[in-house]
């Protein structure tokens, strides 16, 4: 990911405010660039779905989660 792409994603995260979204607290723009977010007690979404409690979710539950995300975006 390029620096510009990273900063673009950070701007999107800053603009997206919702109780079910991870909150962005800060962006460090000096090398190495990184973001500071609220703690996710279950790890990343990928970890949650692959190795955590989310691996037992049914397909209809996953589709419902995706629909909620899409509804928020639009």
CSV table of N, CA and C in Angstrom, one decimal:
chain,number,residue,atom,x,y,z
A,1,UNK,N,0.8,-1.2,0.0
A,1,UNK,CA,0.0,0.0,0.0
A,1,UNK,C,0.9,1.2,0.0
A,2,UNK,N,0.6,2.2,-0.9
A,2,UNK,CA,1.3,3.4,-0.9
A,2,UNK,C,1.0,4.3,0.3
A,3,UNK,N,1.9,5.3,0.5
A,3,UNK,CA,1.6,6.2,1.6
A,3,UNK,C,0.3,7.0,1.3
A,4,UNK,N,0.1,7.4,0.1
A,4,UNK,CA,-1.1,8.1,-0.3
A,4,UNK,C,-2.4,7.3,0.0
A,5,UNK,N,-2.3,6.0,-0.4
A,5,UNK,CA,-3.5,5.1,-0.2
A,5,UNK,C,-3.7,4.9,1.3
A,6,UNK,N,-2.7,4.8,2.1
A,6,UNK,CA,-2.8,4.6,3.5
A,6,UNK,C,-3.5,5.9,4.1
A,7,UNK,N,-3.1,7.0,3.7
A,7,UNK,CA,-3.6,8.3,4.3
A,7,UNK,C,-5.1,8.4,3.8
A,8,UNK,N,-5.4,8.0,2.6
A,8,UNK,CA,-6.8,8.0,2.1
A,8,UNK,C,-7.7,7.2,3.0
A,9,UNK,N,-7.2,6.0,3.3
A,9,UNK,CA,-8.0,5.1,4.2
A,9,UNK,C,-8.1,5.7,5.5
A,10,UNK,N,-7.1,6.3,6.1
A,10,UNK,CA,-7.2,7.0,7.4
A,10,UNK,C,-8.3,8.1,7.3
A,11,UNK,N,-8.4,8.8,6.3
A,11,UNK,CA,-9.4,9.9,6.1
A,11,UNK,C,-10.8,9.3,6.1
A,12,UNK,N,-10.9,8.2,5.4
A,12,UNK,CA,-12.2,7.5,5.4
A,12,UNK,C,-12.6,7.0,6.8
A,13,UNK,N,-11.6,6.4,7.5
A,13,UNK,CA,-11.9,6.0,8.9
A,13,UNK,C,-12.3,7.1,9.8
A,14,UNK,N,-11.6,8.3,9.6
A,14,UNK,CA,-11.9,9.4,10.4
A,14,UNK,C,-13.4,9.9,10.2
A,15,UNK,N,-13.8,9.8,8.9
A,15,UNK,CA,-15.1,10.3,8.6
A,15,UNK,C,-16.2,9.4,9.0
A,16,UNK,N,-15.9,8.1,9.1
A,16,UNK,CA,-16.9,7.1,9.4
A,16,UNK,C,-17.1,7.0,10.9
A,17,UNK,N,-18.2,7.5,11.4
A,17,UNK,CA,-18.5,7.4,12.9
A,17,UNK,C,-19.8,6.6,13.1
A,18,UNK,N,-19.6,5.5,13.8
A,18,UNK,CA,-20.8,4.6,14.1
A,18,UNK,C,-20.4,3.8,15.4
A,19,UNK,N,-21.4,3.5,16.2
A,19,UNK,CA,-21.1,2.8,17.4
A,19,UNK,C,-20.4,1.4,17.2
A,20,UNK,N,-20.7,0.8,16.0
A,20,UNK,CA,-20.2,-0.5,15.7
A,20,UNK,C,-18.9,-0.5,14.9
A,21,UNK,N,-18.4,0.7,14.6
A,21,UNK,CA,-17.1,0.8,13.9
A,21,UNK,C,-16.0,1.1,14.9
A,22,UNK,N,-14.8,0.6,14.6
A,22,UNK,CA,-13.6,0.9,15.4
A,22,UNK,C,-13.3,2.4,15.2
A,23,UNK,N,-13.1,3.0,16.4
A,23,UNK,CA,-12.8,4.5,16.4
A,23,UNK,C,-11.3,4.8,16.1
A,24,UNK,N,-11.1,5.7,15.2
A,24,UNK,CA,-9.8,6.1,14.9
A,24,UNK,C,-9.4,7.3,15.8
A,25,UNK,N,-8.3,7.1,16.6
A,25,UNK,CA,-7.8,8.2,17.5
A,25,UNK,C,-6.8,9.1,16.9
A,26,UNK,N,-5.9,8.5,16.2
A,26,UNK,CA,-4.7,9.4,15.7
A,26,UNK,C,-4.1,8.7,14.5
A,27,UNK,N,-3.4,9.5,13.7
A,27,UNK,CA,-2.6,9.1,12.5
A,27,UNK,C,-1.2,9.7,12.7
A,28,UNK,N,-0.2,8.8,12.6
A,28,UNK,CA,1.2,9.3,12.6
A,28,UNK,C,1.6,9.4,11.2
A,29,UNK,N,2.0,10.5,10.7
A,29,UNK,CA,2.3,10.7,9.3
A,29,UNK,C,3.8,10.7,9.0
A,30,UNK,N,4.6,10.5,10.1
A,30,UNK,CA,6.0,10.4,9.9
A,30,UNK,C,6.4,9.0,9.8
A,31,UNK,N,7.5,8.6,9.1
A,31,UNK,CA,7.9,7.2,9.0
A,31,UNK,C,8.3,6.7,10.3
A,32,UNK,N,7.9,5.5,10.7
A,32,UNK,CA,6.9,4.7,9.9
A,32,UNK,C,5.5,5.2,10.2
A,33,UNK,N,4.6,5.3,9.2
A,33,UNK,CA,3.3,5.8,9.3
A,33,UNK,C,2.4,4.7,10.0
A,34,UNK,N,1.5,5.1,10.8
A,34,UNK,CA,0.6,4.2,11.4
A,34,UNK,C,-0.6,4.9,11.9
A,35,UNK,N,-1.6,4.1,12.3
A,35,UNK,CA,-2.9,4.6,12.9
A,35,UNK,C,-3.0,4.1,14.3
A,36,UNK,N,-3.7,4.9,15.1
A,36,UNK,CA,-4.0,4.5,16.5
A,36,UNK,C,-5.5,4.4,16.6
A,37,UNK,N,-6.0,3.2,16.9
A,37,UNK,CA,-7.4,2.9,17.0
A,37,UNK,C,-7.8,2.5,18.4
A,38,UNK,N,-9.1,2.4,18.7
A,38,UNK,CA,-9.5,1.8,20.0
A,38,UNK,C,-9.2,0.4,20.0
A,39,UNK,N,-9.0,-0.2,21.2
A,39,UNK,CA,-8.7,-1.6,21.3
A,39,UNK,C,-9.8,-2.5,20.9
A,40,UNK,N,-9.5,-3.5,20.1
A,40,UNK,CA,-10.5,-4.5,19.7
A,40,UNK,C,-10.2,-5.7,20.5
A,41,UNK,N,-11.1,-6.0,21.5
A,41,UNK,CA,-10.8,-7.1,22.4
A,41,UNK,C,-10.8,-8.4,21.8
A,42,UNK,N,-11.4,-8.6,20.6
A,42,UNK,CA,-11.4,-9.9,19.9
A,42,UNK,C,-10.3,-9.9,18.8
A,43,UNK,N,-9.5,-8.9,18.8
A,43,UNK,CA,-8.5,-8.8,17.7
A,43,UNK,C,-9.1,-8.2,16.4
A,44,UNK,N,-8.4,-8.4,15.3
A,44,UNK,CA,-8.9,-7.9,14.1
A,44,UNK,C,-10.1,-8.7,13.6
A,45,UNK,N,-10.9,-8.1,12.7
A,45,UNK,CA,-12.0,-8.8,12.1
A,45,UNK,C,-11.6,-10.1,11.5
A,46,UNK,N,-10.5,-10.1,10.8
A,46,UNK,CA,-10.0,-11.3,10.2
A,46,UNK,C,-9.7,-12.4,11.3
A,47,UNK,N,-9.1,-12.0,12.4
A,47,UNK,CA,-8.8,-13.0,13.5
A,47,UNK,C,-10.1,-13.5,14.1
A,48,UNK,N,-11.1,-12.6,14.3
A,48,UNK,CA,-12.4,-12.9,14.8
A,48,UNK,C,-13.1,-14.0,14.0
A,49,UNK,N,-13.1,-13.7,12.7
A,49,UNK,CA,-13.8,-14.6,11.8
A,49,UNK,C,-13.1,-15.9,11.5
A,50,UNK,N,-11.7,-15.9,11.5
A,50,UNK,CA,-11.0,-17.0,11.1
A,50,UNK,C,-10.7,-17.9,12.3
A,51,UNK,N,-10.3,-17.3,13.5
A,51,UNK,CA,-9.9,-18.1,14.6
A,51,UNK,C,-10.7,-17.9,15.9
A,52,UNK,N,-11.5,-16.9,16.0
A,52,UNK,CA,-12.3,-16.6,17.2
A,52,UNK,C,-13.7,-17.1,17.1
A,53,UNK,N,-14.6,-16.5,17.9
A,53,UNK,CA,-16.0,-16.9,18.0
A,53,UNK,C,-16.7,-16.7,16.6
A,54,UNK,N,-16.2,-15.9,15.8
A,54,UNK,CA,-16.8,-15.6,14.5
A,54,UNK,C,-16.8,-16.8,13.5
A,55,UNK,N,-15.8,-17.7,13.8
A,55,UNK,CA,-15.7,-18.9,12.9
A,55,UNK,C,-16.9,-19.8,13.0
A,56,UNK,N,-17.7,-19.6,14.0
A,56,UNK,CA,-18.9,-20.5,14.2
A,56,UNK,C,-20.2,-19.8,13.7
A,57,UNK,N,-20.1,-18.6,13.1
A,57,UNK,CA,-21.2,-17.9,12.6
A,57,UNK,C,-21.8,-18.6,11.4
A,58,UNK,N,-23.1,-18.6,11.3
A,58,UNK,CA,-23.8,-19.2,10.2
A,58,UNK,C,-23.8,-18.2,9.0
A,59,UNK,N,-24.0,-18.7,7.8
A,59,UNK,CA,-24.0,-17.9,6.6
A,59,UNK,C,-25.0,-16.8,6.7
A,60,UNK,N,-26.2,-17.1,7.2
A,60,UNK,CA,-27.2,-16.0,7.3
A,60,UNK,C,-26.8,-14.9,8.2
A,61,UNK,N,-26.0,-15.2,9.3
A,61,UNK,CA,-25.5,-14.2,10.2
A,61,UNK,C,-24.4,-13.4,9.5
A,62,UNK,N,-23.6,-14.0,8.7
A,62,UNK,CA,-22.5,-13.3,8.0
A,62,UNK,C,-23.1,-12.3,7.0
A,63,UNK,N,-24.2,-12.8,6.3
A,63,UNK,CA,-24.8,-12.0,5.3
A,63,UNK,C,-25.5,-10.8,5.9
A,64,UNK,N,-26.1,-11.0,7.1
A,64,UNK,CA,-26.8,-9.9,7.8
A,64,UNK,C,-25.7,-8.9,8.2
A,65,UNK,N,-24.6,-9.3,8.7
A,65,UNK,CA,-23.5,-8.4,9.1
A,65,UNK,C,-23.0,-7.6,7.9
A,66,UNK,N,-22.9,-8.2,6.7
A,66,UNK,CA,-22.5,-7.5,5.5
A,66,UNK,C,-23.5,-6.5,5.1
A,67,UNK,N,-24.8,-6.9,5.2
A,67,UNK,CA,-25.9,-6.0,4.8
A,67,UNK,C,-25.9,-4.8,5.7
A,68,UNK,N,-25.6,-4.9,7.0
A,68,UNK,CA,-25.5,-3.8,7.9
A,68,UNK,C,-24.4,-2.8,7.5
A,69,UNK,N,-23.3,-3.4,7.1
A,69,UNK,CA,-22.2,-2.5,6.7
A,69,UNK,C,-22.5,-1.8,5.4
A,70,UNK,N,-23.1,-2.5,4.4
A,70,UNK,CA,-23.5,-1.8,3.2
A,70,UNK,C,-24.6,-0.8,3.4
A,71,UNK,N,-25.5,-1.0,4.3
A,71,UNK,CA,-26.6,-0.1,4.6
A,71,UNK,C,-25.9,1.2,5.2
A,72,UNK,N,-25.0,1.0,6.0
A,72,UNK,CA,-24.3,2.2,6.6
A,72,UNK,C,-23.6,3.0,5.6
A,73,UNK,N,-22.9,2.3,4.7
A,73,UNK,CA,-22.1,3.0,3.7
A,73,UNK,C,-22.9,3.8,2.8
A,74,UNK,N,-24.1,3.3,2.4
A,74,UNK,CA,-24.9,4.0,1.5
A,74,UNK,C,-26.1,4.7,2.2
